[in-house]
PDB file of C-alpha atoms in Angstrom:
ATOM      1  CA  MET A   1      -5.792 -11.047  15.326  1.00  0.00           C
ATOM      2  CA  THR A   2      -5.746 -10.202  18.937  1.00  0.00           C
ATOM      3  CA  GLY A   3      -3.227  -7.492  18.539  1.00  0.00           C
ATOM      4  CA  ALA A   4      -5.262  -5.929  15.743  1.00  0.00           C
ATOM      5  CA  ILE A   5      -8.546  -6.012  17.780  1.00  0.00           C
ATOM      6  CA  TRP A   6      -6.621  -4.426  20.961  1.00  0.00           C
ATOM      7  CA  ASN A   7      -4.911  -1.454  18.696  1.00  0.00           C
ATOM      8  CA  LEU A   8      -8.607  -0.795  17.256  1.00  0.00           C
ATOM      9  CA  LEU A   9     -10.278  -0.698  21.158  1.00  0.00           C
ATOM     10  CA  LEU A  10      -7.259   1.569  22.227  1.00  0.00           C
ATOM     11  CA  ALA A  11      -8.090   3.818  19.079  1.00  0.00           C
ATOM     12  CA  LEU A  12     -11.708   4.133  19.682  1.00  0.00           C
ATOM     13  CA  ALA A  13     -10.974   4.667  23.534  1.00  0.00           C
ATOM     14  CA  TRP A  14      -8.773   7.389  22.402  1.00  0.00           C
ATOM     15  CA  VAL A  15     -11.337   8.879  20.023  1.00  0.00           C
ATOM     16  CA  ILE A  16     -13.983   8.848  22.804  1.00  0.00           C
ATOM     17  CA  LEU A  17     -11.915  10.346  25.677  1.00  0.00           C
ATOM     18  CA  SER A  18     -10.574  13.125  23.716  1.00  0.00           C
ATOM     19  CA  GLY A  19     -13.924  13.669  22.200  1.00  0.00           C
ATOM     20  CA  ASP A  20     -12.807  14.446  18.689  1.00  0.00           C
ATOM     21  CA  PHE A  21     -14.587  12.066  16.420  1.00  0.00           C
ATOM     22  CA  SER A  22     -12.743  12.622  12.978  1.00  0.00           C
ATOM     23  CA  GLY A  23     -10.947  10.041  10.897  1.00  0.00           C
ATOM     24  CA  LEU A  24      -7.527  12.176  11.244  1.00  0.00           C
ATOM     25  CA  ASN A  25      -7.965  11.429  15.273  1.00  0.00           C
ATOM     26  CA  LEU A  26      -8.771   7.919  14.922  1.00  0.00           C
ATOM     27  CA  VAL A  27      -5.447   7.580  12.835  1.00  0.00           C
ATOM     28  CA  VAL A  28      -3.741   9.127  15.619  1.00  0.00           C
ATOM     29  CA  GLY A  29      -5.317   6.769  18.028  1.00  0.00           C
ATOM     30  CA  LEU A  30      -4.275   3.888  16.025  1.00  0.00           C
ATOM     31  CA  VAL A  31      -0.899   5.209  15.976  1.00  0.00           C
ATOM     32  CA  PHE A  32      -0.764   5.488  19.829  1.00  0.00           C
ATOM     33  CA  GLY A  33      -2.425   2.125  20.319  1.00  0.00           C
ATOM     34  CA  TYR A  34       0.287   0.562  18.198  1.00  0.00           C
ATOM     35  CA  ILE A  35       3.201   2.168  20.345  1.00  0.00           C
ATOM     36  CA  THR A  36       1.317   1.031  23.144  1.00  0.00           C
ATOM     37  CA  LEU A  37       1.119  -2.448  22.303  1.00  0.00           C
ATOM     38  CA  VAL A  38       4.676  -2.310  21.069  1.00  0.00           C
ATOM     39  CA  LEU A  39       5.869  -1.283  24.590  1.00  0.00           C
ATOM     40  CA  ILE A  40       3.574  -3.947  26.447  1.00  0.00           C
ATOM     41  CA  GLU A  41       4.501  -7.010  23.860  1.00  0.00           C
ATOM     42  CA  PRO A  42       7.385  -8.849  25.774  1.00  0.00           C
ATOM     43  CA  GLN A  43       4.674  -8.862  28.931  1.00  0.00           C
ATOM     44  CA  VAL A  44       1.334 -10.311  26.856  1.00  0.00           C
ATOM     45  CA  ASP A  45       1.902 -13.569  25.000  1.00  0.00           C
ATOM     46  CA  ALA A  46      -1.285 -12.955  23.130  1.00  0.00           C
ATOM     47  CA  LEU A  47       0.778 -10.048  21.411  1.00  0.00           C
ATOM     48  CA  ALA A  48       3.880 -11.730  20.181  1.00  0.00           C
ATOM     49  CA  GLY A  49       4.524 -11.055  16.518  1.00  0.00           C
ATOM     50  CA  TYR A  50       1.909  -8.301  16.068  1.00  0.00           C
ATOM     51  CA  PRO A  51       4.338  -5.206  16.102  1.00  0.00           C
ATOM     52  CA  GLY A  52       5.984  -6.933  13.387  1.00  0.00           C
ATOM     53  CA  ARG A  53       3.095  -7.688  11.150  1.00  0.00           C
ATOM     54  CA  VAL A  54       2.091  -3.939  10.798  1.00  0.00           C
ATOM     55  CA  PRO A  55       5.072  -2.731   8.827  1.00  0.00           C
ATOM     56  CA  ARG A  56       4.783  -5.946   6.525  1.00  0.00           C
ATOM     57  CA  ILE A  57       1.187  -5.063   5.630  1.00  0.00           C
ATOM     58  CA  LEU A  58       1.990  -1.260   5.076  1.00  0.00           C
ATOM     59  CA  GLY A  59       5.031  -2.137   2.781  1.00  0.00           C
ATOM     60  CA  PHE A  60       2.600  -4.706   1.251  1.00  0.00           C
ATOM     61  CA  LEU A  61      -0.072  -1.977   0.732  1.00  0.00           C
ATOM     62  CA  GLY A  62       2.505   0.598  -0.903  1.00  0.00           C
ATOM     63  CA  PHE A  63       3.840  -2.510  -3.218  1.00  0.00           C
ATOM     64  CA  PHE A  64       0.343  -3.300  -4.358  1.00  0.00           C
ATOM     65  CA  VAL A  65      -0.722  -0.046  -4.878  1.00  0.00           C
ATOM     66  CA  LYS A  66       2.383   0.609  -7.295  1.00  0.00           C
ATOM     67  CA  GLU A  67       1.620  -2.698  -9.097  1.00  0.00           C
ATOM     68  CA  LEU A  68      -2.058  -1.620  -9.364  1.00  0.00           C
ATOM     69  CA  VAL A  69      -1.283   1.890 -10.814  1.00  0.00           C
ATOM     70  CA  GLN A  70       1.163   0.745 -13.347  1.00  0.00           C
ATOM     71  CA  ALA A  71      -1.185  -2.099 -14.693  1.00  0.00           C
ATOM     72  CA  ASN A  72      -3.853   0.714 -14.716  1.00  0.00           C
ATOM     73  CA  LEU A  73      -1.483   2.861 -16.898  1.00  0.00           C
ATOM     74  CA  ARG A  74      -0.440   0.031 -18.958  1.00  0.00           C
ATOM     75  CA  VAL A  75      -4.111  -0.931 -19.719  1.00  0.00           C
ATOM     76  CA  GLY A  76      -5.510   2.853 -20.103  1.00  0.00           C
ATOM     77  CA  PHE A  77      -2.940   3.446 -22.840  1.00  0.00           C
ATOM     78  CA  ASP A  78      -3.502   0.333 -24.595  1.00  0.00           C
ATOM     79  CA  ILE A  79      -7.140   1.275 -24.870  1.00  0.00           C
ATOM     80  CA  LEU A  80      -6.592   4.938 -25.774  1.00  0.00           C
ATOM     81  CA  THR A  81      -3.720   4.607 -28.503  1.00  0.00           C
ATOM     82  CA  PRO A  82      -4.860   2.174 -31.080  1.00  0.00           C
ATOM     83  CA  PRO A  83      -3.498  -0.068 -32.714  1.00  0.00           C
ATOM     84  CA  TRP A  84      -3.821  -2.414 -29.674  1.00  0.00           C
ATOM     85  CA  HIS A  85      -0.708  -3.739 -28.115  1.00  0.00           C
ATOM     86  CA  MET A  86      -2.456  -6.710 -26.606  1.00  0.00           C
ATOM     87  CA  LYS A  87      -0.971 -10.326 -26.849  1.00  0.00           C
ATOM     88  CA  PRO A  88      -3.159 -12.021 -24.480  1.00  0.00           C
ATOM     89  CA  GLY A  89      -2.536 -15.337 -23.455  1.00  0.00           C
ATOM     90  CA  VAL A  90      -3.158 -17.882 -20.401  1.00  0.00           C
ATOM     91  CA  ILE A  91      -0.101 -19.208 -18.287  1.00  0.00           C
ATOM     92  CA  ALA A  92       0.265 -21.573 -15.615  1.00  0.00           C
ATOM     93  CA  MET A  93       2.000 -20.319 -12.589  1.00  0.00           C
ATOM     94  CA  PRO A  94       3.269 -22.804  -9.695  1.00  0.00           C
ATOM     95  CA  LEU A  95       1.821 -22.104  -6.307  1.00  0.00           C
ATOM     96  CA  ALA A  96       3.845 -21.263  -3.002  1.00  0.00           C
ATOM     97  CA  ALA A  97       0.637 -21.163  -1.347  1.00  0.00           C
ATOM     98  CA  ARG A  98      -0.903 -24.026   0.442  1.00  0.00           C
ATOM     99  CA  THR A  99      -3.951 -23.169   2.295  1.00  0.00           C
ATOM    100  CA  GLU A 100      -7.459 -22.377   1.163  1.00  0.00           C
ATOM    101  CA  LEU A 101      -6.780 -18.852   2.478  1.00  0.00           C
ATOM    102  CA  GLU A 102      -3.494 -18.248   0.829  1.00  0.00           C
ATOM    103  CA  ILE A 103      -4.372 -19.328  -2.498  1.00  0.00           C
ATOM    104  CA  THR A 104      -7.656 -17.156  -2.184  1.00  0.00           C
ATOM    105  CA  MET A 105      -5.799 -14.202  -1.400  1.00  0.00           C
ATOM    106  CA  VAL A 106      -3.347 -14.635  -3.863  1.00  0.00           C
ATOM    107  CA  ALA A 107      -5.766 -15.456  -6.913  1.00  0.00           C
ATOM    108  CA  ASN A 108      -7.635 -12.515  -5.690  1.00  0.00           C
ATOM    109  CA  LEU A 109      -4.754 -10.126  -5.598  1.00  0.00           C
ATOM    110  CA  ILE A 110      -3.718 -11.162  -9.203  1.00  0.00           C
ATOM    111  CA  SER A 111      -7.570 -10.877 -10.507  1.00  0.00           C
ATOM    112  CA  LEU A 112      -7.542  -7.208  -9.036  1.00  0.00           C
ATOM    113  CA  THR A 113      -4.987  -6.126 -11.034  1.00  0.00           C
ATOM    114  CA  PRO A 114      -5.964  -4.896 -14.275  1.00  0.00           C
ATOM    115  CA  GLY A 115      -4.592  -6.970 -17.185  1.00  0.00           C
ATOM    116  CA  THR A 116      -4.644 -10.285 -15.337  1.00  0.00           C
ATOM    117  CA  LEU A 117      -7.398 -12.858 -14.243  1.00  0.00           C
ATOM    118  CA  SER A 118      -7.308 -15.864 -11.920  1.00  0.00           C
ATOM    119  CA  LEU A 119      -8.986 -18.599 -14.237  1.00  0.00           C
ATOM    120  CA  ASP A 120      -8.712 -21.664 -12.134  1.00  0.00           C
ATOM    121  CA  VAL A 121      -6.544 -23.786  -9.498  1.00  0.00           C
ATOM    122  CA  SER A 122      -5.339 -27.406 -10.447  1.00  0.00           C
ATOM    123  CA  ASP A 123      -6.930 -30.148  -8.667  1.00  0.00           C
ATOM    124  CA  ASP A 124      -3.834 -30.679  -6.510  1.00  0.00           C
ATOM    125  CA  ARG A 125      -3.848 -27.020  -5.465  1.00  0.00           C
ATOM    126  CA  LYS A 126      -0.668 -26.640  -6.665  1.00  0.00           C
ATOM    127  CA  VAL A 127      -0.781 -24.628  -9.833  1.00  0.00           C
ATOM    128  CA  LEU A 128      -2.859 -21.443 -10.537  1.00  0.00           C
ATOM    129  CA  TYR A 129      -3.998 -20.520 -14.178  1.00  0.00           C
ATOM    130  CA  ILE A 130      -3.972 -17.100 -15.136  1.00  0.00           C
ATOM    131  CA  HIS A 131      -5.269 -15.011 -18.340  1.00  0.00           C
ATOM    132  CA  ALA A 132      -2.903 -12.148 -19.142  1.00  0.00           C
ATOM    133  CA  MET A 133      -3.735  -9.186 -21.499  1.00  0.00           C
ATOM    134  CA  PHE A 134      -0.185  -8.732 -22.084  1.00  0.00           C
ATOM    135  CA  LEU A 135       1.982 -11.572 -22.589  1.00  0.00           C
ATOM    136  CA  ASP A 136       4.968 -10.373 -24.381  1.00  0.00           C
ATOM    137  CA  ASP A 137       7.388 -11.838 -21.991  1.00  0.00           C
ATOM    138  CA  GLU A 138       5.988 -14.570 -20.145  1.00  0.00           C
ATOM    139  CA  GLU A 139       8.686 -15.290 -17.623  1.00  0.00           C
ATOM    140  CA  GLU A 140       8.756 -11.601 -16.598  1.00  0.00           C
ATOM    141  CA  LEU A 141       5.170 -11.919 -15.700  1.00  0.00           C
ATOM    142  CA  ARG A 142       5.668 -15.095 -14.188  1.00  0.00           C
ATOM    143  CA  ARG A 143       8.257 -13.153 -12.075  1.00  0.00           C
ATOM    144  CA  ASN A 144       6.195 -10.370 -11.363  1.00  0.00           C
ATOM    145  CA  LEU A 145       3.367 -12.482 -10.110  1.00  0.00           C
ATOM    146  CA  LYS A 146       5.359 -14.730  -7.900  1.00  0.00           C
ATOM    147  CA  GLU A 147       6.842 -11.495  -6.230  1.00  0.00           C
ATOM    148  CA  MET A 148       3.216 -10.413  -5.462  1.00  0.00           C
ATOM    149  CA  GLU A 149       2.491 -14.150  -4.212  1.00  0.00           C
ATOM    150  CA  CYS A 150       5.621 -14.137  -2.121  1.00  0.00           C
ATOM    151  CA  ARG A 151       4.967 -10.599  -0.751  1.00  0.00           C
ATOM    152  CA  ALA A 152       1.210 -11.800   0.139  1.00  0.00           C
ATOM    153  CA  LEU A 153       2.571 -14.937   1.678  1.00  0.00           C
ATOM    154  CA  GLU A 154       4.946 -13.088   4.136  1.00  0.00           C
ATOM    155  CA  LEU A 155       1.584 -11.398   5.725  1.00  0.00           C
ATOM    156  CA  PHE A 156       0.715 -14.894   6.637  1.00  0.00           C
ATOM    157  CA  ARG A 157       3.879 -15.336   8.433  1.00  0.00           C
TER     158      ARG A 157
END
């Protein structure tokens, strides 16, 4: 978290010193700030691991946007073309997430994806119950959701 704050502060300093208050200039400042933090990371203990997190976050965002577009297209196609191809159902997915923050993030990512909704977490916090609009292949759905969970958990580690 310290690295992200320093990166933002360096980007804001770039924007102020350059006098160009556009969004593109802020992005340029973020890139230059990131490069600076990568270069000084070996000397500053508070920045340990920060340079490796940014590519993981960008990779996850790309993955999630792809999943989001695919789910929107599938739901949209089903709505626009009768007869409906939905086969709704509820599945139980074992969780690799352990902390409240991890479980909340995984559940919210699943609920943000059209066609799936997180319903409940078991009392022992080891199983997440999910409603799916398209339960044609339960194992494939569980595999896709597990991939999303694994990629999300990589952001914390």
